[in-house]
């Protein structure tokens, strides 16, 4: 689970945290959309929302919570707004849970989602709600007492966000052992936070021993700062698992040695469909061991190995290994150091993935040559792609024709992200024209921070103005003149979509030129940025929370 929100640090000058800017409100909507549409213990309990439905709910939640918090602020206008921000964040968390409890929409033609939560009686014990807390022996006995009831039907447990010491683990161990044969899903993410290393490792060993031999399809051991020691502390549990379908090891300090331990300990990944290793320190050497796991996982449908410090050699090994995962639907390799060679290797693998629907390749140092190799492969092999992210890859206008040809073939595209590149007007015009015809399913287009001006902005506005159901155009962080902004607004108003689809323009520089350097901000601008930083720190970890 995400860490608790950071406390706002007072400054030497007066700061108003309320109201939030439009960009901050949009940021919160996107964060909630992700929470509502991403796999979690809550989605397993109540069902997973589609992205469009999640976005609609997120916008409604944000508007209601903003109104409530604004009313609260207006009753105490002399405050700094911190209490309004706290209310804003707390209410969004509560309302997200309420939305998830209702489950995803179904139509008369859709079959109901198969989920054990539809069976009579409780099948999940979730103690993760509320603030992170230390659990001692007495409280552990009380919290886990439902598992001691004869004939109980609990199949899924979530102990995330509660920190177990050795005393509490010793209480939990026998209880878990008594029900392990009926368990199918276990979430032990973030369950030893704040404990000394030796105590945390002992707690892991106790839980591991208690659950050894259970036949799990879902296991989450994320957010435990495992490292190699932690992975091996879970050894008995891991070695007994041959039926895992979903395995989450995110934000766990998975180094080369830890990745090696994972590869050695899990006897079979033959049935694995989901493997997420986000935010680790795996590096090139560790990527080799991850690649070995991937090779043994022919049924993978969702693989996330983003922000793991993997460079060229590891990227090549991983890209080649992914060629065995012919059922892959979602591939997320963002924020690594792949470079050209790994990009070329990935381009050779992509044609082997005919079911790919979502592809996240931002911040991989692909540059033009790597990008062109990848989009040329996608043009032939993945016309069904719905999400494509290529932000932060130093893509210039030289790569735009190849990218445009690829996009023309992708008529199922719903979200395209090309932010933080260097397209300028020449590249922007080419890309925009490739999106203008067709692409009736396109919902989101992010081309922010691409050095384009009035011409590029106009073309992107024309490209999306008449697309049914289009939701967000992000052209922020460019050099669009005031006249250009007016033209963009006129184009959108004249089309089938309203101005509501246009994202924030607070970082647009009307006076800027494509080759201009950054200008020094004045003191007042710095204060405004500090306001947003303080507010973002309050809202950046808004997540689904169960207050029951």
Short mmCIF file of C-alpha atoms in Angstrom, two decimals:
data_model
loop_
_atom_site.label_atom_id
_atom_site.label_comp_id
_atom_site.label_asym_id
_atom_site.label_seq_id
_atom_site.Cartn_x
_atom_site.Cartn_y
_atom_site.Cartn_z
CA UNK A 1 0.00 0.00 0.00
CA UNK A 2 1.07 3.61 -0.50
CA UNK A 3 2.77 5.34 2.44
CA UNK A 4 0.85 7.81 4.56
CA UNK A 5 0.62 11.38 3.25
CA UNK A 6 3.57 13.56 4.21
CA UNK A 7 3.02 16.27 6.78
CA UNK A 8 3.05 19.80 5.37
CA UNK A 9 6.16 21.69 6.39
CA UNK A 10 5.61 25.35 7.46
CA UNK A 11 7.40 28.03 5.46
CA UNK A 12 8.71 31.46 6.38
CA UNK A 13 5.91 33.13 4.43
CA UNK A 14 2.14 32.66 4.49
CA UNK A 15 0.86 29.85 2.27
CA UNK A 16 -2.74 29.08 1.40
CA UNK A 17 -3.25 25.41 0.65
CA UNK A 18 -6.85 25.97 -0.40
CA UNK A 19 -8.26 26.11 -3.00
CA UNK A 20 -6.28 23.71 -5.20
CA UNK A 21 -5.44 24.69 -8.77
CA UNK A 22 -7.23 23.17 -11.73
CA UNK A 23 -4.16 21.07 -12.54
CA UNK A 24 -4.10 19.65 -9.01
CA UNK A 25 -7.78 18.75 -9.23
CA UNK A 26 -7.20 17.03 -12.58
CA UNK A 27 -4.23 15.22 -11.07
CA UNK A 28 -6.45 13.89 -8.28
CA UNK A 29 -9.07 12.71 -10.78
CA UNK A 30 -6.42 10.79 -12.71
CA UNK A 31 -5.03 9.29 -9.50
CA UNK A 32 -8.50 8.16 -8.41
CA UNK A 33 -9.18 6.76 -11.89
CA UNK A 34 -6.04 4.66 -11.59
CA UNK A 35 -7.01 3.47 -8.10
CA UNK A 36 -10.50 2.48 -9.26
CA UNK A 37 -9.29 0.62 -12.36
CA UNK A 38 -6.12 -1.10 -11.08
CA UNK A 39 -5.88 -4.57 -9.56
CA UNK A 40 -5.97 -4.51 -5.75
CA UNK A 41 -7.39 -6.43 -2.83
CA UNK A 42 -10.50 -4.25 -3.15
CA UNK A 43 -11.00 -5.07 -6.82
CA UNK A 44 -10.74 -8.75 -5.97
CA UNK A 45 -13.40 -8.27 -3.32
CA UNK A 46 -15.84 -6.06 -5.21
CA UNK A 47 -14.84 -6.16 -8.89
CA UNK A 48 -12.65 -4.02 -11.15
CA UNK A 49 -14.02 -0.93 -12.90
CA UNK A 50 -13.25 -0.24 -16.53
CA UNK A 51 -11.17 2.88 -17.19
CA UNK A 52 -14.04 4.90 -18.65
CA UNK A 53 -16.39 4.07 -15.78
CA UNK A 54 -13.58 4.71 -13.27
CA UNK A 55 -12.91 8.12 -14.82
CA UNK A 56 -16.60 9.10 -14.69
CA UNK A 57 -16.81 8.13 -11.03
CA UNK A 58 -13.55 9.89 -10.21
CA UNK A 59 -14.81 13.16 -11.71
CA UNK A 60 -18.05 12.92 -9.73
CA UNK A 61 -16.24 12.10 -6.49
CA UNK A 62 -13.78 14.97 -6.94
CA UNK A 63 -16.54 17.51 -7.59
CA UNK A 64 -18.57 16.43 -4.55
CA UNK A 65 -15.55 16.38 -2.26
CA UNK A 66 -14.26 19.70 -3.54
CA UNK A 67 -17.63 21.32 -2.86
CA UNK A 68 -17.74 19.86 0.66
CA UNK A 69 -14.16 20.90 1.46
CA UNK A 70 -14.71 24.38 0.00
CA UNK A 71 -17.73 24.89 2.23
CA UNK A 72 -15.60 23.77 5.18
CA UNK A 73 -12.85 26.26 4.23
CA UNK A 74 -15.30 29.14 3.87
CA UNK A 75 -16.36 28.64 7.48
CA UNK A 76 -12.77 29.22 8.64
CA UNK A 77 -11.25 31.55 6.00
CA UNK A 78 -8.39 32.65 8.26
CA UNK A 79 -6.82 29.18 8.29
CA UNK A 80 -4.17 27.98 5.85
CA UNK A 81 -6.57 25.49 4.30
CA UNK A 82 -4.86 22.39 5.66
CA UNK A 83 -8.03 21.11 7.33
CA UNK A 84 -9.93 21.57 4.06
CA UNK A 85 -7.26 19.56 2.22
CA UNK A 86 -7.45 16.81 4.85
CA UNK A 87 -11.24 16.66 4.45
CA UNK A 88 -10.87 16.67 0.65
CA UNK A 89 -8.45 13.71 0.78
CA UNK A 90 -10.36 11.75 3.43
CA UNK A 91 -13.72 12.04 1.68
CA UNK A 92 -12.31 11.01 -1.70
CA UNK A 93 -10.86 7.86 -0.12
CA UNK A 94 -14.19 7.00 1.50
CA UNK A 95 -16.19 7.62 -1.65
CA UNK A 96 -13.83 5.53 -3.77
CA UNK A 97 -14.49 2.58 -1.50
CA UNK A 98 -18.25 3.16 -1.77
CA UNK A 99 -17.97 3.13 -5.57
CA UNK A 100 -15.95 -0.10 -5.53
CA UNK A 101 -18.48 -1.74 -3.20
CA UNK A 102 -21.20 -1.11 -5.79
CA UNK A 103 -19.10 -2.99 -8.32
CA UNK A 104 -18.72 -2.34 -12.05
CA UNK A 105 -21.70 -1.58 -14.26
CA UNK A 106 -23.26 -4.45 -16.15
CA UNK A 107 -25.69 -4.36 -19.05
CA UNK A 108 -28.40 -6.84 -19.89
CA UNK A 109 -26.17 -8.42 -22.52
CA UNK A 110 -23.25 -8.87 -20.17
CA UNK A 111 -22.77 -11.91 -17.99
CA UNK A 112 -22.27 -11.17 -14.31
CA UNK A 113 -18.67 -11.12 -13.16
CA UNK A 114 -17.70 -14.45 -11.67
CA UNK A 115 -16.44 -13.72 -8.17
CA UNK A 116 -16.54 -15.69 -4.95
CA UNK A 117 -17.78 -12.56 -3.17
CA UNK A 118 -21.18 -13.27 -4.75
CA UNK A 119 -21.48 -16.47 -2.73
CA UNK A 120 -23.49 -16.40 0.53
CA UNK A 121 -21.44 -15.45 3.58
CA UNK A 122 -18.10 -13.70 3.89
CA UNK A 123 -15.18 -15.07 1.88
CA UNK A 124 -12.61 -12.36 2.61
CA UNK A 125 -11.10 -11.11 5.85
CA UNK A 126 -9.69 -7.63 5.30
CA UNK A 127 -8.10 -5.83 8.25
CA UNK A 128 -6.30 -3.23 6.13
CA UNK A 129 -8.73 -0.35 6.70
CA UNK A 130 -7.89 2.81 8.60
CA UNK A 131 -4.51 4.26 9.45
CA UNK A 132 -1.37 2.13 9.50
CA UNK A 133 -1.02 0.68 12.99
CA UNK A 134 1.16 -1.68 15.02
CA UNK A 135 -0.65 -4.89 15.91
CA UNK A 136 0.24 -6.67 19.12
CA UNK A 137 -0.80 -10.12 20.34
CA UNK A 138 -4.15 -9.24 21.97
CA UNK A 139 -5.37 -7.20 19.04
CA UNK A 140 -4.21 -9.84 16.56
CA UNK A 141 -6.28 -12.43 18.40
CA UNK A 142 -9.36 -10.21 18.19
CA UNK A 143 -8.87 -9.18 14.56
CA UNK A 144 -8.31 -12.73 13.37
CA UNK A 145 -11.05 -14.31 15.52
CA UNK A 146 -13.41 -14.74 12.52
CA UNK A 147 -10.92 -17.25 11.11
CA UNK A 148 -11.31 -19.40 14.23
CA UNK A 149 -15.06 -19.91 13.81
CA UNK A 150 -15.74 -23.55 12.84
CA UNK A 151 -16.99 -23.92 9.28
CA UNK A 152 -16.01 -20.40 8.23
CA UNK A 153 -15.70 -19.87 4.47
CA UNK A 154 -12.86 -17.36 4.30
CA UNK A 155 -10.83 -17.84 1.14
CA UNK A 156 -9.06 -14.50 0.91
CA UNK A 157 -7.19 -12.50 3.52
CA UNK A 158 -5.68 -9.01 3.48
CA UNK A 159 -3.37 -7.97 6.32
CA UNK A 160 -1.89 -4.99 4.50
CA UNK A 161 -1.33 -1.69 6.31
CA UNK A 162 -1.13 -3.38 9.75
CA UNK A 163 2.32 -3.95 11.23
CA UNK A 164 2.81 -7.34 12.88
CA UNK A 165 5.54 -7.87 15.44
CA UNK A 166 6.73 -11.29 16.61
CA UNK A 167 4.08 -11.48 19.36
CA UNK A 168 1.23 -10.77 16.95
CA UNK A 169 2.77 -13.10 14.34
CA UNK A 170 2.92 -15.93 16.89
CA UNK A 171 -0.81 -15.46 17.50
CA UNK A 172 -1.58 -15.27 13.78
CA UNK A 173 0.54 -18.30 12.84
CA UNK A 174 -1.62 -21.11 14.30
CA UNK A 175 -4.81 -19.40 13.15
CA UNK A 176 -3.55 -19.12 9.58
CA UNK A 177 -2.30 -22.69 9.62
CA UNK A 178 -5.79 -23.88 10.62
CA UNK A 179 -7.38 -22.30 7.52
CA UNK A 180 -4.53 -22.44 5.01
CA UNK A 181 -6.07 -25.30 3.06
CA UNK A 182 -9.10 -23.17 2.19
CA UNK A 183 -7.21 -19.99 1.31
CA UNK A 184 -6.76 -18.99 -2.32
CA UNK A 185 -5.66 -15.34 -2.04
CA UNK A 186 -3.28 -13.76 0.48
CA UNK A 187 -2.25 -10.10 0.70
CA UNK A 188 0.69 -9.54 3.06
CA UNK A 189 1.80 -6.24 1.54
CA UNK A 190 3.11 -3.62 3.97
CA UNK A 191 2.54 -5.84 7.04
CA UNK A 192 5.80 -5.29 8.98
CA UNK A 193 6.27 -1.54 8.54
CA UNK A 194 8.34 0.20 11.20
CA UNK A 195 9.63 -3.01 12.80
CA UNK A 196 13.36 -3.60 13.38
CA UNK A 197 14.82 -5.79 10.65
CA UNK A 198 15.30 -8.88 12.82
CA UNK A 199 11.75 -8.71 14.15
CA UNK A 200 10.32 -8.10 10.67
CA UNK A 201 12.20 -11.11 9.28
CA UNK A 202 11.01 -13.30 12.15
CA UNK A 203 7.40 -12.23 11.51
CA UNK A 204 7.81 -13.08 7.83
CA UNK A 205 9.17 -16.54 8.69
CA UNK A 206 6.26 -17.24 11.05
CA UNK A 207 3.69 -16.28 8.41
CA UNK A 208 5.60 -18.19 5.75
CA UNK A 209 5.70 -21.37 7.84
CA UNK A 210 2.01 -21.07 8.74
CA UNK A 211 0.94 -20.71 5.11
CA UNK A 212 3.32 -23.29 3.67
CA UNK A 213 1.43 -25.76 1.50
CA UNK A 214 -1.57 -23.52 0.86
CA UNK A 215 -2.74 -23.58 -2.74
CA UNK A 216 -2.80 -19.90 -3.63
CA UNK A 217 -3.73 -18.25 -6.90
CA UNK A 218 -2.98 -14.70 -5.62
CA UNK A 219 -0.05 -13.58 -3.44
CA UNK A 220 0.98 -10.00 -2.68
CA UNK A 221 4.13 -9.39 -0.61
CA UNK A 222 4.76 -5.81 -1.81
CA UNK A 223 5.92 -2.83 0.27
CA UNK A 224 7.90 -4.86 2.80
CA UNK A 225 11.47 -3.74 2.01
CA UNK A 226 12.31 -7.39 1.52
CA UNK A 227 15.68 -7.50 -0.17
CA UNK A 228 17.23 -10.95 -0.40
CA UNK A 229 16.77 -11.60 3.33
CA UNK A 230 13.06 -10.90 3.14
CA UNK A 231 12.56 -13.04 0.05
CA UNK A 232 14.29 -15.96 1.73
CA UNK A 233 12.27 -15.36 4.92
CA UNK A 234 9.23 -16.17 2.77
CA UNK A 235 11.03 -19.22 1.39
CA UNK A 236 8.81 -21.96 2.81
CA UNK A 237 5.67 -20.30 1.48
CA UNK A 238 7.17 -19.52 -1.92
CA UNK A 239 8.62 -23.00 -2.42
CA UNK A 240 5.20 -24.58 -1.88
CA UNK A 241 3.42 -22.50 -4.53
CA UNK A 242 2.81 -24.13 -7.90
CA UNK A 243 -0.58 -22.62 -8.81
CA UNK A 244 0.03 -18.88 -8.56
CA UNK A 245 -1.84 -16.83 -11.13
CA UNK A 246 -1.05 -13.38 -9.68
CA UNK A 247 2.17 -12.42 -7.90
CA UNK A 248 2.98 -8.89 -6.69
CA UNK A 249 6.46 -7.95 -5.43
CA UNK A 250 6.41 -4.18 -5.76
CA UNK A 251 8.50 -1.61 -3.88
CA UNK A 252 10.41 -4.38 -2.13
CA UNK A 253 14.07 -3.56 -2.67
CA UNK A 254 14.45 -6.44 -5.10
CA UNK A 255 18.15 -6.37 -5.95
CA UNK A 256 20.15 -8.83 -8.05
CA UNK A 257 20.42 -11.29 -5.15
CA UNK A 258 16.76 -10.90 -4.24
CA UNK A 259 15.71 -11.47 -7.86
CA UNK A 260 17.90 -14.58 -7.92
CA UNK A 261 16.23 -15.81 -4.72
CA UNK A 262 12.76 -15.28 -6.22
CA UNK A 263 13.71 -17.18 -9.34
CA UNK A 264 15.14 -20.05 -7.29
CA UNK A 265 12.40 -20.34 -4.69
CA UNK A 266 9.22 -20.39 -6.76
CA UNK A 267 9.00 -23.89 -8.20
CA UNK A 268 6.58 -23.15 -11.02
CA UNK A 269 5.20 -20.08 -12.73
CA UNK A 270 3.47 -22.09 -15.43
CA UNK A 271 0.03 -20.73 -14.45
CA UNK A 272 1.15 -17.18 -13.71
CA UNK A 273 -0.95 -14.52 -15.45
CA UNK A 274 0.09 -11.39 -13.53
CA UNK A 275 3.65 -10.53 -12.41
CA UNK A 276 4.27 -7.02 -11.09
CA UNK A 277 7.75 -5.90 -9.95
CA UNK A 278 7.31 -2.12 -9.96
CA UNK A 279 9.75 0.19 -8.14
CA UNK A 280 12.66 -2.06 -7.24
CA UNK A 281 16.43 -1.83 -7.67
CA UNK A 282 16.79 -4.88 -9.85
CA UNK A 283 19.38 -3.51 -12.30
CA UNK A 284 20.85 -5.37 -15.27
CA UNK A 285 22.08 -8.34 -13.26
CA UNK A 286 18.77 -8.79 -11.48
CA UNK A 287 16.89 -8.45 -14.78
CA UNK A 288 18.59 -11.65 -15.96
CA UNK A 289 16.91 -13.59 -13.12
CA UNK A 290 13.59 -11.86 -13.73
CA UNK A 291 13.95 -12.87 -17.38
CA UNK A 292 14.35 -16.50 -16.28
CA UNK A 293 11.05 -16.28 -14.39
CA UNK A 294 9.39 -14.70 -17.41
CA UNK A 295 10.63 -17.47 -19.70
CA UNK A 296 8.93 -19.99 -17.41
CA UNK A 297 5.65 -18.02 -17.49
CA UNK A 298 4.11 -18.68 -20.92
CA UNK A 299 0.62 -17.67 -19.75
CA UNK A 300 1.52 -14.16 -18.54
CA UNK A 301 -1.14 -11.60 -19.42
CA UNK A 302 0.10 -8.62 -17.39
CA UNK A 303 3.78 -7.89 -16.74
CA UNK A 304 4.96 -4.77 -14.93
CA UNK A 305 8.67 -4.19 -14.43
CA UNK A 306 8.80 -0.39 -14.33
CA UNK A 307 11.18 1.82 -12.31
CA UNK A 308 13.59 -1.05 -11.68
CA UNK A 309 16.91 0.50 -12.83
CA UNK A 310 17.28 -1.93 -15.72
CA UNK A 311 19.77 -0.82 -18.37
CA UNK A 312 20.67 -1.99 -21.85
CA UNK A 313 21.92 -5.52 -21.12
CA UNK A 314 19.07 -6.33 -18.74
CA UNK A 315 16.59 -4.76 -21.14
CA UNK A 316 17.80 -6.98 -23.97
CA UNK A 317 17.53 -10.11 -21.77
CA UNK A 318 14.06 -9.17 -20.59
CA UNK A 319 12.84 -8.24 -24.07
CA UNK A 320 13.98 -11.56 -25.48
CA UNK A 321 12.40 -13.51 -22.62
CA UNK A 322 9.05 -11.79 -23.20
CA UNK A 323 8.88 -13.48 -26.58
CA UNK A 324 7.65 -16.63 -24.83
CA UNK A 325 4.66 -14.78 -23.32
CA UNK A 326 2.41 -14.97 -26.35
CA UNK A 327 -0.76 -14.27 -24.32
CA UNK A 328 0.51 -10.94 -22.97
CA UNK A 329 -2.14 -8.21 -22.92
CA UNK A 330 -0.49 -5.53 -20.75
CA UNK A 331 3.23 -4.71 -20.77
CA UNK A 332 4.67 -1.96 -18.56
CA UNK A 333 8.43 -1.29 -18.75
CA UNK A 334 8.40 2.43 -17.96
CA UNK A 335 11.17 4.38 -16.28
CA UNK A 336 14.16 2.17 -17.01
CA UNK A 337 17.42 2.81 -18.90
CA UNK A 338 16.90 0.52 -21.88
CA UNK A 339 18.41 2.65 -24.64
CA UNK A 340 18.71 1.75 -28.32
CA UNK A 341 19.88 -1.90 -28.11
CA UNK A 342 17.10 -2.92 -25.73
CA UNK A 343 14.62 -0.97 -27.85
CA UNK A 344 15.70 -2.91 -30.93
CA UNK A 345 15.43 -6.20 -29.01
CA UNK A 346 11.93 -5.26 -27.85
CA UNK A 347 10.90 -4.40 -31.41
CA UNK A 348 11.78 -7.97 -32.42
CA UNK A 349 9.66 -9.40 -29.59
CA UNK A 350 6.52 -7.30 -30.11
CA UNK A 351 5.35 -9.20 -33.24
CA UNK A 352 5.19 -12.32 -31.04
CA UNK A 353 2.56 -10.71 -28.78
CA UNK A 354 -0.65 -10.71 -30.83
CA UNK A 355 -2.97 -10.11 -27.85
CA UNK A 356 -1.26 -6.94 -26.62
CA UNK A 357 -3.76 -4.22 -25.62
CA UNK A 358 -1.78 -1.87 -23.35
CA UNK A 359 1.88 -0.92 -23.87
CA UNK A 360 3.75 1.44 -21.53
CA UNK A 361 7.23 2.43 -22.79
CA UNK A 362 7.76 5.92 -21.36
CA UNK A 363 11.17 7.09 -20.10
CA UNK A 364 13.24 4.31 -21.67
CA UNK A 365 15.84 6.44 -23.52
CA UNK A 366 14.64 5.00 -26.83
CA UNK A 367 15.39 8.14 -28.87
CA UNK A 368 14.36 8.26 -32.53
CA UNK A 369 15.99 5.05 -33.74
CA UNK A 370 14.62 2.87 -30.96
CA UNK A 371 11.19 4.47 -31.25
CA UNK A 372 11.04 3.95 -35.02
CA UNK A 373 12.01 0.28 -34.65
CA UNK A 374 9.24 -0.25 -32.09
CA UNK A 375 6.47 1.59 -33.95
CA UNK A 376 7.36 -0.15 -37.20
CA UNK A 377 6.88 -3.47 -35.42
CA UNK A 378 3.63 -2.34 -33.82
CA UNK A 379 2.24 -1.09 -37.11
CA UNK A 380 2.17 -4.65 -38.41
CA UNK A 381 1.54 -6.63 -35.24
CA UNK A 382 -0.64 -4.58 -32.86
CA UNK A 383 -3.41 -2.68 -34.66
CA UNK A 384 -5.65 -3.68 -31.73
CA UNK A 385 -3.60 -1.65 -29.20
CA UNK A 386 -5.77 0.52 -26.92
CA UNK A 387 -3.11 2.24 -24.79
CA UNK A 388 0.30 3.42 -25.97
CA UNK A 389 2.69 5.46 -23.84
CA UNK A 390 5.99 6.75 -25.28
CA UNK A 391 6.61 9.81 -23.11
CA UNK A 392 10.09 11.04 -22.25
CA UNK A 393 12.03 9.26 -25.01
CA UNK A 394 13.61 12.28 -26.77
CA UNK A 395 11.45 11.70 -29.85
CA UNK A 396 11.82 14.45 -32.47
CA UNK A 397 10.09 15.30 -35.74
CA UNK A 398 12.42 12.86 -37.54
CA UNK A 399 10.55 9.93 -36.00
CA UNK A 400 7.12 11.48 -36.56
CA UNK A 401 6.37 9.96 -40.02
CA UNK A 402 6.99 6.40 -38.79
CA UNK A 403 5.03 7.04 -35.61
CA UNK A 404 2.17 8.57 -37.64
CA UNK A 405 1.98 5.51 -39.92
CA UNK A 406 1.78 3.30 -36.84
CA UNK A 407 -0.96 5.41 -35.26
CA UNK A 408 -2.98 5.36 -38.48
CA UNK A 409 -3.08 1.57 -38.20
CA UNK A 410 -4.18 1.67 -34.55
CA UNK A 411 -7.87 2.44 -34.92
CA UNK A 412 -8.72 0.93 -31.51
CA UNK A 413 -6.51 3.40 -29.64
CA UNK A 414 -8.12 4.88 -26.52
CA UNK A 415 -5.15 6.58 -24.84
CA UNK A 416 -1.97 8.00 -26.39
CA UNK A 417 0.80 9.59 -24.34
CA UNK A 418 3.70 11.32 -26.09
CA UNK A 419 4.50 13.89 -23.38
CA UNK A 420 7.99 15.24 -22.66
CA UNK A 421 9.44 14.68 -26.11
CA UNK A 422 10.73 17.17 -28.71
CA UNK A 423 8.20 16.97 -31.55
CA UNK A 424 7.99 20.75 -32.11
CA UNK A 425 5.49 22.00 -34.70
CA UNK A 426 6.82 19.87 -37.56
CA UNK A 427 6.36 16.63 -35.66
CA UNK A 428 3.15 17.71 -33.94
CA UNK A 429 1.42 18.46 -37.25
CA UNK A 430 2.33 15.04 -38.67
CA UNK A 431 1.18 13.16 -35.55
CA UNK A 432 -2.04 15.16 -35.25
CA UNK A 433 -3.04 14.54 -38.87
CA UNK A 434 -2.60 10.78 -38.39
CA UNK A 435 -5.18 10.92 -35.57
CA UNK A 436 -7.72 13.15 -37.31
CA UNK A 437 -9.48 10.51 -39.42
CA UNK A 438 -11.09 7.58 -37.63
CA UNK A 439 -9.86 6.81 -34.12
CA UNK A 440 -13.42 7.03 -32.85
CA UNK A 441 -12.50 5.30 -29.57
CA UNK A 442 -9.79 7.81 -28.60
CA UNK A 443 -10.45 9.19 -25.10
CA UNK A 444 -7.14 10.73 -23.95
CA UNK A 445 -4.27 12.44 -25.76
CA UNK A 446 -1.26 13.77 -23.86
CA UNK A 447 1.26 15.73 -25.93
CA UNK A 448 2.36 18.10 -23.18
CA UNK A 449 5.92 19.48 -23.07
CA UNK A 450 6.81 18.94 -26.73
CA UNK A 451 8.10 22.39 -27.73
CA UNK A 452 5.32 23.03 -30.25
CA UNK A 453 3.59 26.33 -30.81
CA UNK A 454 0.39 27.62 -32.38
CA UNK A 455 0.41 25.37 -35.47
CA UNK A 456 0.85 22.13 -33.55
CA UNK A 457 -1.77 23.10 -30.98
CA UNK A 458 -4.35 23.87 -33.67
CA UNK A 459 -3.77 20.53 -35.37
CA UNK A 460 -4.16 18.54 -32.17
CA UNK A 461 -7.38 20.41 -31.37
CA UNK A 462 -8.76 19.58 -34.84
CA UNK A 463 -7.73 15.95 -34.42
CA UNK A 464 -9.93 15.43 -31.35
CA UNK A 465 -12.68 18.04 -31.72
CA UNK A 466 -15.24 15.67 -33.23
CA UNK A 467 -14.38 12.35 -31.64
CA UNK A 468 -17.33 10.92 -29.68
CA UNK A 469 -16.58 10.30 -26.04
CA UNK A 470 -13.20 12.06 -26.09
CA UNK A 471 -12.33 13.17 -22.54
CA UNK A 472 -8.95 14.91 -22.21
CA UNK A 473 -6.48 16.80 -24.38
CA UNK A 474 -3.25 17.77 -22.62
CA UNK A 475 -1.18 20.36 -24.53
CA UNK A 476 0.29 21.98 -21.42
CA UNK A 477 3.97 22.89 -21.09
CA UNK A 478 4.40 24.07 -24.70
CA UNK A 479 4.92 27.49 -26.33
CA UNK A 480 1.42 28.31 -27.56
CA UNK A 481 0.63 31.99 -28.03
CA UNK A 482 -2.47 33.57 -26.53
CA UNK A 483 -3.93 33.75 -30.04
CA UNK A 484 -3.15 30.06 -30.48
CA UNK A 485 -4.94 29.19 -27.26
CA UNK A 486 -7.98 31.13 -28.44
CA UNK A 487 -7.90 29.22 -31.74
CA UNK A 488 -7.71 25.89 -29.89
CA UNK A 489 -10.74 26.84 -27.80
CA UNK A 490 -12.69 27.96 -30.87
CA UNK A 491 -11.92 24.69 -32.67
CA UNK A 492 -13.08 22.63 -29.69
CA UNK A 493 -16.24 24.70 -29.23
CA UNK A 494 -17.09 24.32 -32.91
CA UNK A 495 -16.68 20.54 -32.71
CA UNK A 496 -18.74 17.89 -30.96
CA UNK A 497 -16.75 18.16 -27.74
CA UNK A 498 -16.86 21.01 -25.26
CA UNK A 499 -14.00 22.97 -23.75
CA UNK A 500 -14.13 20.59 -20.81
CA UNK A 501 -11.80 18.21 -22.68
CA UNK A 502 -8.99 20.77 -22.64
CA UNK A 503 -6.61 20.19 -19.75
CA UNK A 504 -4.80 22.80 -17.69
CA UNK A 505 -2.54 25.32 -19.45
CA UNK A 506 -0.84 26.62 -16.33
CA UNK A 507 2.62 25.63 -17.59
CA UNK A 508 2.20 26.86 -21.15
CA UNK A 509 4.64 29.65 -22.09
CA UNK A 510 3.08 31.98 -24.69
CA UNK A 511 6.35 33.90 -25.05
CA UNK A 512 8.57 30.86 -25.28
CA UNK A 513 10.49 29.58 -28.29
CA UNK A 514 11.34 25.92 -28.97
CA UNK A 515 15.03 26.45 -28.27
CA UNK A 516 14.64 28.85 -25.36
CA UNK A 517 16.29 27.96 -22.06
CA UNK A 518 14.39 27.92 -18.80
CA UNK A 519 13.69 31.36 -17.39
CA UNK A 520 14.31 32.11 -13.77
CA UNK A 521 11.07 32.35 -11.81
CA UNK A 522 10.37 35.40 -9.69
CA UNK A 523 9.64 35.16 -5.99
CA UNK A 524 5.87 35.25 -6.44
CA UNK A 525 5.95 32.33 -8.90
CA UNK A 526 8.10 30.39 -6.45
CA UNK A 527 5.50 30.97 -3.75
CA UNK A 528 2.77 29.67 -6.04
CA UNK A 529 4.83 26.55 -6.77
CA UNK A 530 5.35 26.00 -3.06
CA UNK A 531 1.59 26.20 -2.56
CA UNK A 532 1.08 23.45 -5.11
CA UNK A 533 3.93 21.34 -3.70
CA UNK A 534 2.38 21.54 -0.26
CA UNK A 535 -1.05 20.63 -1.57
CA UNK A 536 0.31 17.81 -3.74
CA UNK A 537 2.04 16.31 -0.71
CA UNK A 538 -1.35 16.14 0.99
CA UNK A 539 -3.08 14.53 -1.99
CA UNK A 540 -0.41 12.42 -3.70
CA UNK A 541 -1.23 9.30 -1.68
CA UNK A 542 -5.02 9.45 -1.78
CA UNK A 543 -6.14 5.84 -2.04
CA UNK A 544 -9.06 3.57 -1.32
CA UNK A 545 -9.42 3.21 2.44
CA UNK A 546 -11.85 1.16 4.48
CA UNK A 547 -12.84 3.11 7.58
CA UNK A 548 -15.01 0.31 8.94
#
